[in-house]
């Protein structure tokens, strides 16, 4: 079957234009993310080129853009600062290996367990970190930088109202560069951050000792990068699925991200993942739907850099800072902090979002924030469900039997106070526990039921448990009487 873009010239035009727009938008972002990571602009540009080209072939979500990203840059910046560039590259390759392993193990399915409030917290924290990374670039600079930043932001806000054919960030960068060059304004430029590539990247192994010591240094960073990369990629894939109303293969995407990062590391790129912002430009703004747009975005990017390298070097940093401020504003989920939303949201959901954001901003590590946020969400959920177990007692008319009806979910959090609901001292000799409206989930609940039986048995009273559904009966049958000593 021929791909759409071969048979339909209209699709072909859409994809080529979308690829070009994304490539142009990727240049400033890749350079900015290189600066966040503390590496040469070439490193971010190579990463965006190889990530996009490789993922367009091996990825599981068509039209999604992968490149050097802020999330990954933030995770590996400390490693580069403390140990140097070789270790950063080694970590990128290892992160790719981790992603291939995690993808093969089906980690994509685990994404179901990351609650929406953690996702929102992740996105908001990412926006805050991207903004915070711009603050040092705005201190101790010539005064001319500030009006340039304001001008750049104004252009990006108002230019789309005139036309959206050309990406506003690009227009803003071109105009600000022309102004600074023509007027000879002395402000920091991209050239001050390092040289741009003048040729295509060549594969090589990272310059680090291949020892266990090296592994111990890079493994935590590589694992954090693998997790953050997969999370952002799978989240973006889900977003594209919703927008285009199509399905994508998340496991293939996870493994593809790993392959792309391995290739990127081998050519000296800083690694990356799917980009929410660029993917939105590609899919929502430009209307791209196929792998061609992703492939071309990477290819155009490399051509632009190699051909226009000297021009790109003249871009004032103020223009890139403005683009990143715009990216952080666009990334932040403003709806999630609107008073109307906050009034309606359950307190638990809001606190999970806040915990995620605070954890990320304090540790500067997105992976830690997501883990802490998910754990908080699970604790809140367990507390909420724990109150759902109810016990009602009915004494038989003859007074010789009491029936306790238990309803709800019995698990470690709800079964703890179960024992206290039974009155073994005052009850008649025959006790029936009716569990037809309950479900036993774990050993704690079986142990609690055993403890109840033991208390009655010590007073010479008999207990009969009835109404267990099949899974509960199965678990109870396996564990009852085996858990003595657990109280």
Short mmCIF file of C-alpha atoms in Angstrom, two decimals:
data_model
loop_
_atom_site.label_atom_id
_atom_site.label_comp_id
_atom_site.label_asym_id
_atom_site.label_seq_id
_atom_site.Cartn_x
_atom_site.Cartn_y
_atom_site.Cartn_z
CA UNK A 1 0.00 0.00 0.00
CA UNK A 2 1.40 3.37 -1.00
CA UNK A 3 1.56 6.02 1.74
CA UNK A 4 -0.89 8.91 1.35
CA UNK A 5 1.80 11.43 0.55
CA UNK A 6 2.90 9.52 -2.56
CA UNK A 7 -0.54 9.33 -4.10
CA UNK A 8 -2.04 12.70 -3.11
CA UNK A 9 -0.20 15.93 -4.05
CA UNK A 10 -2.27 17.90 -1.53
CA UNK A 11 -1.08 15.68 1.33
CA UNK A 12 2.45 15.98 -0.07
CA UNK A 13 2.27 19.78 0.05
CA UNK A 14 0.85 19.81 3.59
CA UNK A 15 3.55 17.45 4.84
CA UNK A 16 6.46 19.31 3.19
CA UNK A 17 5.28 22.69 4.50
CA UNK A 18 4.63 21.26 7.96
CA UNK A 19 8.12 19.72 7.98
CA UNK A 20 9.67 23.05 7.03
CA UNK A 21 7.72 25.01 9.64
CA UNK A 22 8.66 22.52 12.37
CA UNK A 23 12.33 22.54 11.28
CA UNK A 24 12.40 26.33 11.52
CA UNK A 25 10.71 26.26 14.92
CA UNK A 26 13.11 23.52 16.08
CA UNK A 27 16.25 25.59 15.45
CA UNK A 28 15.67 28.11 18.25
CA UNK A 29 14.32 25.47 20.62
CA UNK A 30 17.17 23.02 20.00
CA UNK A 31 19.71 25.78 20.59
CA UNK A 32 17.87 26.94 23.73
CA UNK A 33 17.70 23.39 25.11
CA UNK A 34 21.43 22.96 24.37
CA UNK A 35 22.01 26.02 26.51
CA UNK A 36 19.83 24.61 29.32
CA UNK A 37 21.88 21.38 29.17
CA UNK A 38 25.11 23.40 29.08
CA UNK A 39 26.37 22.08 25.73
CA UNK A 40 27.23 23.51 22.31
CA UNK A 41 24.23 24.43 20.10
CA UNK A 42 25.45 21.75 17.65
CA UNK A 43 24.70 19.05 20.21
CA UNK A 44 21.02 19.99 20.46
CA UNK A 45 20.70 20.45 16.70
CA UNK A 46 22.26 17.03 15.97
CA UNK A 47 19.94 15.48 18.53
CA UNK A 48 16.86 17.03 16.91
CA UNK A 49 18.00 15.90 13.47
CA UNK A 50 18.69 12.26 14.41
CA UNK A 51 15.70 11.95 16.78
CA UNK A 52 13.25 13.19 14.14
CA UNK A 53 14.71 11.18 11.25
CA UNK A 54 15.05 7.91 13.21
CA UNK A 55 11.66 8.14 14.93
CA UNK A 56 9.94 8.87 11.60
CA UNK A 57 10.96 5.32 10.62
CA UNK A 58 10.78 3.33 13.87
CA UNK A 59 8.19 5.29 15.89
CA UNK A 60 4.66 4.13 16.64
CA UNK A 61 2.80 7.44 16.27
CA UNK A 62 2.73 9.03 12.82
CA UNK A 63 3.25 12.81 12.53
CA UNK A 64 4.57 13.10 16.09
CA UNK A 65 7.78 15.14 16.34
CA UNK A 66 10.69 13.94 18.48
CA UNK A 67 13.75 16.11 19.01
CA UNK A 68 15.97 17.53 21.73
CA UNK A 69 13.60 18.56 24.52
CA UNK A 70 13.58 20.72 27.62
CA UNK A 71 12.52 17.79 29.80
CA UNK A 72 15.57 15.73 28.79
CA UNK A 73 17.91 18.74 28.88
CA UNK A 74 16.83 19.48 32.45
CA UNK A 75 17.40 15.87 33.55
CA UNK A 76 20.94 15.58 32.13
CA UNK A 77 22.21 19.15 32.73
CA UNK A 78 23.64 18.33 36.20
CA UNK A 79 25.56 15.33 34.80
CA UNK A 80 27.18 17.50 32.13
CA UNK A 81 28.00 20.18 34.71
CA UNK A 82 29.63 17.77 37.15
CA UNK A 83 31.26 15.16 34.93
CA UNK A 84 31.55 16.58 31.45
CA UNK A 85 30.25 15.97 27.96
CA UNK A 86 31.47 12.38 27.48
CA UNK A 87 29.35 11.22 30.41
CA UNK A 88 26.31 13.05 29.04
CA UNK A 89 26.60 11.18 25.71
CA UNK A 90 27.14 7.85 27.50
CA UNK A 91 24.02 8.53 29.58
CA UNK A 92 21.99 9.26 26.42
CA UNK A 93 23.00 5.90 24.89
CA UNK A 94 22.23 4.06 28.15
CA UNK A 95 18.88 5.87 28.41
CA UNK A 96 18.08 4.57 24.92
CA UNK A 97 18.95 1.03 26.02
CA UNK A 98 16.70 1.42 29.09
CA UNK A 99 13.85 2.67 26.87
CA UNK A 100 14.16 -0.32 24.53
CA UNK A 101 14.07 -2.68 27.56
CA UNK A 102 11.17 -0.82 29.24
CA UNK A 103 9.30 -0.68 25.93
CA UNK A 104 9.76 -4.42 25.38
CA UNK A 105 8.53 -5.10 28.92
CA UNK A 106 5.33 -3.21 28.08
CA UNK A 107 5.89 -0.11 30.19
CA UNK A 108 3.53 1.73 27.83
CA UNK A 109 0.69 -0.08 29.58
CA UNK A 110 1.87 1.27 32.94
CA UNK A 111 1.09 4.79 31.75
CA UNK A 112 -2.51 4.01 32.70
CA UNK A 113 -1.42 4.24 36.33
CA UNK A 114 -0.17 7.80 36.03
CA UNK A 115 -3.23 9.84 37.05
CA UNK A 116 -4.36 12.86 35.05
CA UNK A 117 -3.52 15.23 37.90
CA UNK A 118 0.10 13.99 37.82
CA UNK A 119 0.20 14.53 34.04
CA UNK A 120 -1.08 18.09 34.48
CA UNK A 121 1.48 18.64 37.26
CA UNK A 122 4.23 17.28 34.99
CA UNK A 123 3.32 19.66 32.16
CA UNK A 124 3.02 22.65 34.50
CA UNK A 125 6.31 21.85 36.23
CA UNK A 126 8.02 21.50 32.85
CA UNK A 127 6.73 24.96 31.91
CA UNK A 128 8.02 26.44 35.18
CA UNK A 129 11.46 24.82 34.74
CA UNK A 130 11.77 26.07 31.16
CA UNK A 131 10.94 29.56 32.39
CA UNK A 132 13.36 29.30 35.33
CA UNK A 133 16.13 28.25 32.94
CA UNK A 134 15.71 31.60 31.15
CA UNK A 135 16.18 33.71 34.27
CA UNK A 136 20.01 33.44 34.37
CA UNK A 137 20.06 34.48 30.68
CA UNK A 138 18.22 37.66 31.65
CA UNK A 139 20.50 38.75 34.49
CA UNK A 140 23.76 40.68 34.06
CA UNK A 141 23.05 41.54 30.42
CA UNK A 142 23.11 44.85 28.50
CA UNK A 143 19.87 46.82 28.94
CA UNK A 144 19.08 46.41 25.21
CA UNK A 145 18.23 42.74 25.85
CA UNK A 146 15.01 43.61 27.73
CA UNK A 147 13.25 45.66 25.02
CA UNK A 148 14.29 42.97 22.51
CA UNK A 149 12.68 40.23 24.66
CA UNK A 150 9.49 42.30 25.02
CA UNK A 151 9.47 43.00 21.27
CA UNK A 152 9.97 39.30 20.51
CA UNK A 153 7.08 38.31 22.79
CA UNK A 154 4.84 40.98 21.25
CA UNK A 155 5.60 39.70 17.74
CA UNK A 156 4.77 36.11 18.77
CA UNK A 157 1.49 37.16 20.35
CA UNK A 158 0.26 39.44 17.55
CA UNK A 159 1.81 38.06 14.36
CA UNK A 160 -0.40 34.89 14.24
CA UNK A 161 -3.41 37.23 14.05
CA UNK A 162 -2.08 38.40 10.64
CA UNK A 163 -1.05 34.99 9.25
CA UNK A 164 -0.16 31.53 10.54
CA UNK A 165 1.56 30.38 7.34
CA UNK A 166 4.97 31.25 8.76
CA UNK A 167 5.59 30.29 12.41
CA UNK A 168 5.53 33.41 14.60
CA UNK A 169 8.64 32.40 16.62
CA UNK A 170 10.58 32.36 13.35
CA UNK A 171 9.33 35.79 12.29
CA UNK A 172 10.22 37.15 15.71
CA UNK A 173 13.76 35.72 15.49
CA UNK A 174 14.34 37.02 11.95
CA UNK A 175 13.15 40.54 12.81
CA UNK A 176 15.12 40.75 16.07
CA UNK A 177 18.26 39.45 14.32
CA UNK A 178 17.89 42.02 11.53
CA UNK A 179 17.42 44.82 14.07
CA UNK A 180 20.47 43.87 16.16
CA UNK A 181 22.72 43.32 13.12
CA UNK A 182 21.57 46.43 11.23
CA UNK A 183 21.72 48.73 14.25
CA UNK A 184 24.92 47.12 15.52
CA UNK A 185 23.43 46.59 19.00
CA UNK A 186 25.90 44.72 21.20
CA UNK A 187 23.92 41.96 22.89
CA UNK A 188 24.79 38.29 23.58
CA UNK A 189 24.20 36.11 20.48
CA UNK A 190 24.10 32.39 19.70
CA UNK A 191 27.77 32.67 18.66
CA UNK A 192 28.65 33.32 22.31
CA UNK A 193 27.18 29.93 23.21
CA UNK A 194 29.39 27.90 20.87
CA UNK A 195 29.84 27.07 17.22
CA UNK A 196 27.20 25.64 14.93
CA UNK A 197 27.82 22.45 12.93
CA UNK A 198 29.24 22.95 9.45
CA UNK A 199 28.92 19.29 8.42
CA UNK A 200 26.83 16.22 9.16
CA UNK A 201 27.48 14.34 12.42
CA UNK A 202 29.79 11.30 12.41
CA UNK A 203 29.17 8.26 14.61
CA UNK A 204 31.63 7.68 17.47
CA UNK A 205 31.70 6.15 20.94
CA UNK A 206 31.54 8.44 24.00
CA UNK A 207 34.88 9.46 25.44
CA UNK A 208 34.53 7.85 28.89
CA UNK A 209 36.25 4.95 30.67
CA UNK A 210 34.09 1.83 30.14
CA UNK A 211 34.04 0.82 33.80
CA UNK A 212 31.47 0.05 36.50
CA UNK A 213 32.35 3.40 38.07
CA UNK A 214 31.20 5.20 34.93
CA UNK A 215 28.03 3.10 34.90
CA UNK A 216 27.31 4.03 38.53
CA UNK A 217 27.63 7.73 37.65
CA UNK A 218 25.47 7.70 34.52
CA UNK A 219 22.84 5.06 35.39
CA UNK A 220 20.62 7.25 37.66
CA UNK A 221 20.60 10.05 35.07
CA UNK A 222 20.04 7.62 32.21
CA UNK A 223 17.13 5.97 34.01
CA UNK A 224 15.53 9.31 34.88
CA UNK A 225 15.96 10.42 31.27
CA UNK A 226 14.45 7.16 29.97
CA UNK A 227 11.41 7.59 32.23
CA UNK A 228 10.88 11.27 31.49
CA UNK A 229 11.37 10.67 27.76
CA UNK A 230 8.88 7.80 27.69
CA UNK A 231 6.36 9.70 29.77
CA UNK A 232 6.44 12.80 27.64
CA UNK A 233 6.43 10.73 24.43
CA UNK A 234 3.53 8.51 25.44
CA UNK A 235 1.61 11.49 26.78
CA UNK A 236 2.14 13.35 23.50
CA UNK A 237 1.17 10.25 21.50
CA UNK A 238 -2.08 10.04 23.47
CA UNK A 239 -2.73 13.73 22.75
CA UNK A 240 -2.20 13.19 19.00
CA UNK A 241 -4.46 10.12 19.12
CA UNK A 242 -7.20 12.32 20.58
CA UNK A 243 -6.70 15.17 18.09
CA UNK A 244 -6.55 12.96 14.99
CA UNK A 245 -9.02 10.37 16.28
CA UNK A 246 -6.61 7.56 15.34
CA UNK A 247 -4.83 4.86 17.29
CA UNK A 248 -1.06 4.49 17.71
CA UNK A 249 1.20 1.65 18.81
CA UNK A 250 2.58 2.80 22.18
CA UNK A 251 4.94 -0.15 22.62
CA UNK A 252 6.49 0.46 19.22
CA UNK A 253 6.79 4.14 20.12
CA UNK A 254 8.58 3.30 23.40
CA UNK A 255 11.10 1.01 21.69
CA UNK A 256 11.47 3.54 18.84
CA UNK A 257 12.34 6.30 21.31
CA UNK A 258 15.08 4.04 22.68
CA UNK A 259 16.51 3.31 19.23
CA UNK A 260 16.42 7.01 18.35
CA UNK A 261 18.26 7.93 21.56
CA UNK A 262 20.93 5.27 20.98
CA UNK A 263 21.53 6.58 17.45
CA UNK A 264 21.51 10.18 18.73
CA UNK A 265 24.07 9.39 21.44
CA UNK A 266 26.34 7.65 18.93
CA UNK A 267 26.48 10.78 16.74
CA UNK A 268 27.11 13.04 19.72
CA UNK A 269 23.60 14.43 20.21
CA UNK A 270 22.07 15.19 23.61
CA UNK A 271 19.10 12.84 23.29
CA UNK A 272 15.45 13.78 23.39
CA UNK A 273 11.87 12.58 23.24
CA UNK A 274 8.55 13.58 21.69
CA UNK A 275 7.88 17.31 21.88
CA UNK A 276 4.43 18.43 22.87
CA UNK A 277 4.88 21.95 21.45
CA UNK A 278 6.37 20.98 18.06
CA UNK A 279 3.94 18.10 17.64
CA UNK A 280 1.06 20.53 18.16
CA UNK A 281 2.54 22.84 15.47
CA UNK A 282 2.82 19.84 13.13
CA UNK A 283 -0.53 18.19 13.75
CA UNK A 284 -2.85 20.96 14.92
CA UNK A 285 -1.53 24.08 13.17
CA UNK A 286 -0.07 22.61 9.96
CA UNK A 287 -2.44 19.64 9.67
CA UNK A 288 0.28 17.00 9.08
CA UNK A 289 -0.73 13.37 9.45
CA UNK A 290 2.11 11.17 8.11
CA UNK A 291 5.68 10.13 8.87
CA UNK A 292 6.97 12.31 6.04
CA UNK A 293 6.52 15.56 8.01
CA UNK A 294 8.59 14.16 10.91
CA UNK A 295 11.32 12.94 8.55
CA UNK A 296 11.48 16.26 6.68
CA UNK A 297 11.50 18.30 9.89
CA UNK A 298 14.77 16.59 10.85
CA UNK A 299 16.27 16.77 7.34
CA UNK A 300 15.39 20.44 6.75
CA UNK A 301 16.80 21.28 10.18
CA UNK A 302 20.20 19.83 9.28
CA UNK A 303 20.27 21.53 5.85
CA UNK A 304 19.35 24.88 7.39
CA UNK A 305 22.13 24.58 9.97
CA UNK A 306 24.87 23.47 7.61
CA UNK A 307 23.90 26.00 4.94
CA UNK A 308 22.85 28.92 7.13
CA UNK A 309 25.18 28.29 10.08
CA UNK A 310 26.82 31.76 9.97
CA UNK A 311 23.43 33.48 9.86
CA UNK A 312 22.10 31.43 12.79
CA UNK A 313 25.16 32.47 14.83
CA UNK A 314 24.01 36.10 14.65
CA UNK A 315 20.66 35.41 16.32
CA UNK A 316 20.51 37.48 19.55
CA UNK A 317 19.95 35.41 22.70
CA UNK A 318 17.07 37.78 23.52
CA UNK A 319 15.12 36.28 20.59
CA UNK A 320 15.61 32.73 21.91
CA UNK A 321 14.74 33.74 25.46
CA UNK A 322 11.48 35.22 24.10
CA UNK A 323 10.76 31.95 22.24
CA UNK A 324 11.39 29.89 25.39
CA UNK A 325 9.18 32.17 27.50
CA UNK A 326 6.48 31.66 24.87
CA UNK A 327 7.06 27.87 24.95
CA UNK A 328 6.73 27.86 28.74
CA UNK A 329 3.48 29.86 28.58
CA UNK A 330 2.08 27.60 25.88
CA UNK A 331 3.16 24.46 27.76
CA UNK A 332 1.54 25.51 31.05
CA UNK A 333 -2.00 24.21 31.46
CA UNK A 334 -3.70 27.48 32.47
CA UNK A 335 -7.10 25.82 32.60
CA UNK A 336 -5.85 23.65 35.49
CA UNK A 337 -5.24 26.70 37.73
CA UNK A 338 -8.31 28.72 36.72
CA UNK A 339 -10.41 29.57 39.81
CA UNK A 340 -13.44 27.90 38.16
CA UNK A 341 -11.53 24.61 37.74
CA UNK A 342 -10.03 24.77 41.24
CA UNK A 343 -13.50 25.26 42.78
CA UNK A 344 -14.85 22.16 41.03
CA UNK A 345 -11.84 19.86 41.40
CA UNK A 346 -11.72 17.48 44.38
CA UNK A 347 -9.13 18.65 46.94
CA UNK A 348 -7.22 15.37 46.46
CA UNK A 349 -6.69 15.98 42.75
CA UNK A 350 -5.47 19.52 43.32
CA UNK A 351 -3.05 18.43 46.03
CA UNK A 352 -1.62 15.71 43.74
CA UNK A 353 -0.99 18.32 41.04
CA UNK A 354 0.61 20.71 43.53
CA UNK A 355 2.79 17.97 45.06
CA UNK A 356 4.00 16.97 41.57
CA UNK A 357 4.86 20.56 40.63
CA UNK A 358 6.59 21.32 43.95
CA UNK A 359 8.59 18.06 43.84
CA UNK A 360 9.80 18.82 40.32
CA UNK A 361 10.64 22.47 40.96
CA UNK A 362 12.52 21.63 44.18
CA UNK A 363 14.50 18.66 42.79
CA UNK A 364 14.74 19.98 39.20
CA UNK A 365 13.99 16.40 38.22
CA UNK A 366 10.79 15.60 36.32
CA UNK A 367 11.07 11.84 36.95
CA UNK A 368 11.12 12.30 40.74
CA UNK A 369 8.08 14.59 40.57
CA UNK A 370 6.07 12.05 38.59
CA UNK A 371 6.92 9.21 40.98
CA UNK A 372 6.12 11.29 44.08
CA UNK A 373 2.92 12.58 42.45
CA UNK A 374 1.77 9.08 41.50
CA UNK A 375 2.46 7.75 45.02
CA UNK A 376 0.52 10.68 46.54
CA UNK A 377 -2.39 9.95 44.19
CA UNK A 378 -2.39 6.28 45.21
CA UNK A 379 -2.37 7.12 48.93
CA UNK A 380 -5.26 9.57 48.46
CA UNK A 381 -7.14 6.97 46.41
CA UNK A 382 -6.57 4.28 49.05
CA UNK A 383 -7.84 6.63 51.77
CA UNK A 384 -10.90 7.45 49.71
CA UNK A 385 -11.73 3.81 48.99
CA UNK A 386 -10.97 2.76 52.57
CA UNK A 387 -14.11 4.52 53.82
CA UNK A 388 -16.26 2.50 51.46
CA UNK A 389 -16.31 -0.68 53.60
CA UNK A 390 -19.46 -0.71 55.73
CA UNK A 391 -20.61 -3.22 58.35
CA UNK A 392 -24.28 -3.54 59.43
CA UNK A 393 -25.46 -6.03 62.08
CA UNK A 394 -28.93 -7.67 62.26
CA UNK A 395 -29.94 -10.01 65.06
CA UNK A 396 -32.22 -12.90 64.09
CA UNK A 397 -35.72 -12.75 65.68
CA UNK A 398 -34.92 -15.87 67.77
CA UNK A 399 -31.96 -14.01 69.29
CA UNK A 400 -29.60 -16.97 68.77
CA UNK A 401 -27.99 -15.71 65.54
CA UNK A 402 -26.52 -12.40 64.38
CA UNK A 403 -25.88 -11.58 60.71
CA UNK A 404 -23.14 -9.06 59.89
CA UNK A 405 -23.48 -7.71 56.36
CA UNK A 406 -20.20 -6.30 54.99
CA UNK A 407 -20.32 -4.13 51.88
CA UNK A 408 -17.48 -2.55 49.88
CA UNK A 409 -13.88 -3.22 48.97
CA UNK A 410 -11.76 -5.00 51.57
CA UNK A 411 -8.04 -4.28 51.24
CA UNK A 412 -5.20 -3.23 53.57
CA UNK A 413 -6.57 0.26 54.22
CA UNK A 414 -10.20 -0.68 54.80
CA UNK A 415 -9.80 -4.03 56.58
CA UNK A 416 -7.77 -2.60 59.47
CA UNK A 417 -10.74 -1.23 61.38
CA UNK A 418 -12.94 -4.18 60.39
CA UNK A 419 -12.16 -6.15 63.58
CA UNK A 420 -13.44 -3.35 65.83
CA UNK A 421 -16.87 -3.44 64.15
CA UNK A 422 -17.70 -6.89 65.55
CA UNK A 423 -19.00 -7.22 69.14
CA UNK A 424 -17.74 -10.65 70.16
CA UNK A 425 -18.47 -10.12 73.88
CA UNK A 426 -22.20 -9.39 73.53
CA UNK A 427 -23.13 -11.33 70.38
CA UNK A 428 -25.13 -14.62 70.47
CA UNK A 429 -23.42 -17.98 69.88
CA UNK A 430 -23.93 -18.16 66.13
CA UNK A 431 -22.46 -15.44 63.94
CA UNK A 432 -22.88 -15.20 60.15
CA UNK A 433 -20.68 -12.80 58.15
CA UNK A 434 -22.35 -12.08 54.82
CA UNK A 435 -19.81 -10.90 52.23
CA UNK A 436 -22.06 -11.08 49.16
CA UNK A 437 -21.72 -7.29 48.65
CA UNK A 438 -17.99 -7.16 49.41
CA UNK A 439 -14.76 -8.12 47.62
CA UNK A 440 -11.58 -9.41 49.28
CA UNK A 441 -8.50 -7.94 47.58
CA UNK A 442 -5.51 -8.93 49.69
CA UNK A 443 -3.99 -10.91 52.55
CA UNK A 444 -4.65 -8.11 55.07
CA UNK A 445 -8.39 -8.63 54.63
CA UNK A 446 -8.11 -12.43 55.04
CA UNK A 447 -6.00 -11.88 58.19
CA UNK A 448 -8.66 -9.49 59.54
CA UNK A 449 -11.41 -12.08 58.95
CA UNK A 450 -9.23 -14.76 60.61
CA UNK A 451 -8.74 -12.45 63.61
CA UNK A 452 -12.52 -11.97 63.91
CA UNK A 453 -13.07 -15.75 63.80
CA UNK A 454 -10.37 -16.26 66.45
CA UNK A 455 -11.94 -13.70 68.80
CA UNK A 456 -15.32 -15.43 68.58
CA UNK A 457 -13.76 -18.89 68.89
CA UNK A 458 -12.06 -17.85 72.15
CA UNK A 459 -15.55 -17.21 73.53
CA UNK A 460 -16.82 -20.51 72.15
CA UNK A 461 -18.94 -18.94 69.44
CA UNK A 462 -19.12 -20.17 65.83
CA UNK A 463 -18.56 -17.96 62.79
CA UNK A 464 -19.78 -18.73 59.28
CA UNK A 465 -18.61 -16.64 56.30
CA UNK A 466 -21.07 -16.65 53.39
CA UNK A 467 -21.62 -15.02 50.02
CA UNK A 468 -18.01 -14.79 48.84
CA UNK A 469 -17.67 -14.17 45.10
CA UNK A 470 -15.32 -16.54 43.22
CA UNK A 471 -12.06 -14.53 43.30
CA UNK A 472 -12.61 -13.64 46.97
CA UNK A 473 -13.43 -17.25 47.89
CA UNK A 474 -10.34 -18.39 46.03
CA UNK A 475 -8.05 -15.96 47.87
CA UNK A 476 -9.71 -16.62 51.24
CA UNK A 477 -9.48 -20.39 50.74
CA UNK A 478 -5.79 -20.16 49.92
CA UNK A 479 -4.77 -17.89 52.79
CA UNK A 480 -7.15 -18.48 55.70
CA UNK A 481 -5.45 -20.02 58.70
CA UNK A 482 -2.03 -19.52 57.04
CA UNK A 483 -1.58 -15.98 58.34
CA UNK A 484 -1.52 -16.64 62.09
CA UNK A 485 1.03 -14.51 63.84
CA UNK A 486 0.29 -11.58 61.59
CA UNK A 487 -1.53 -9.93 64.49
#
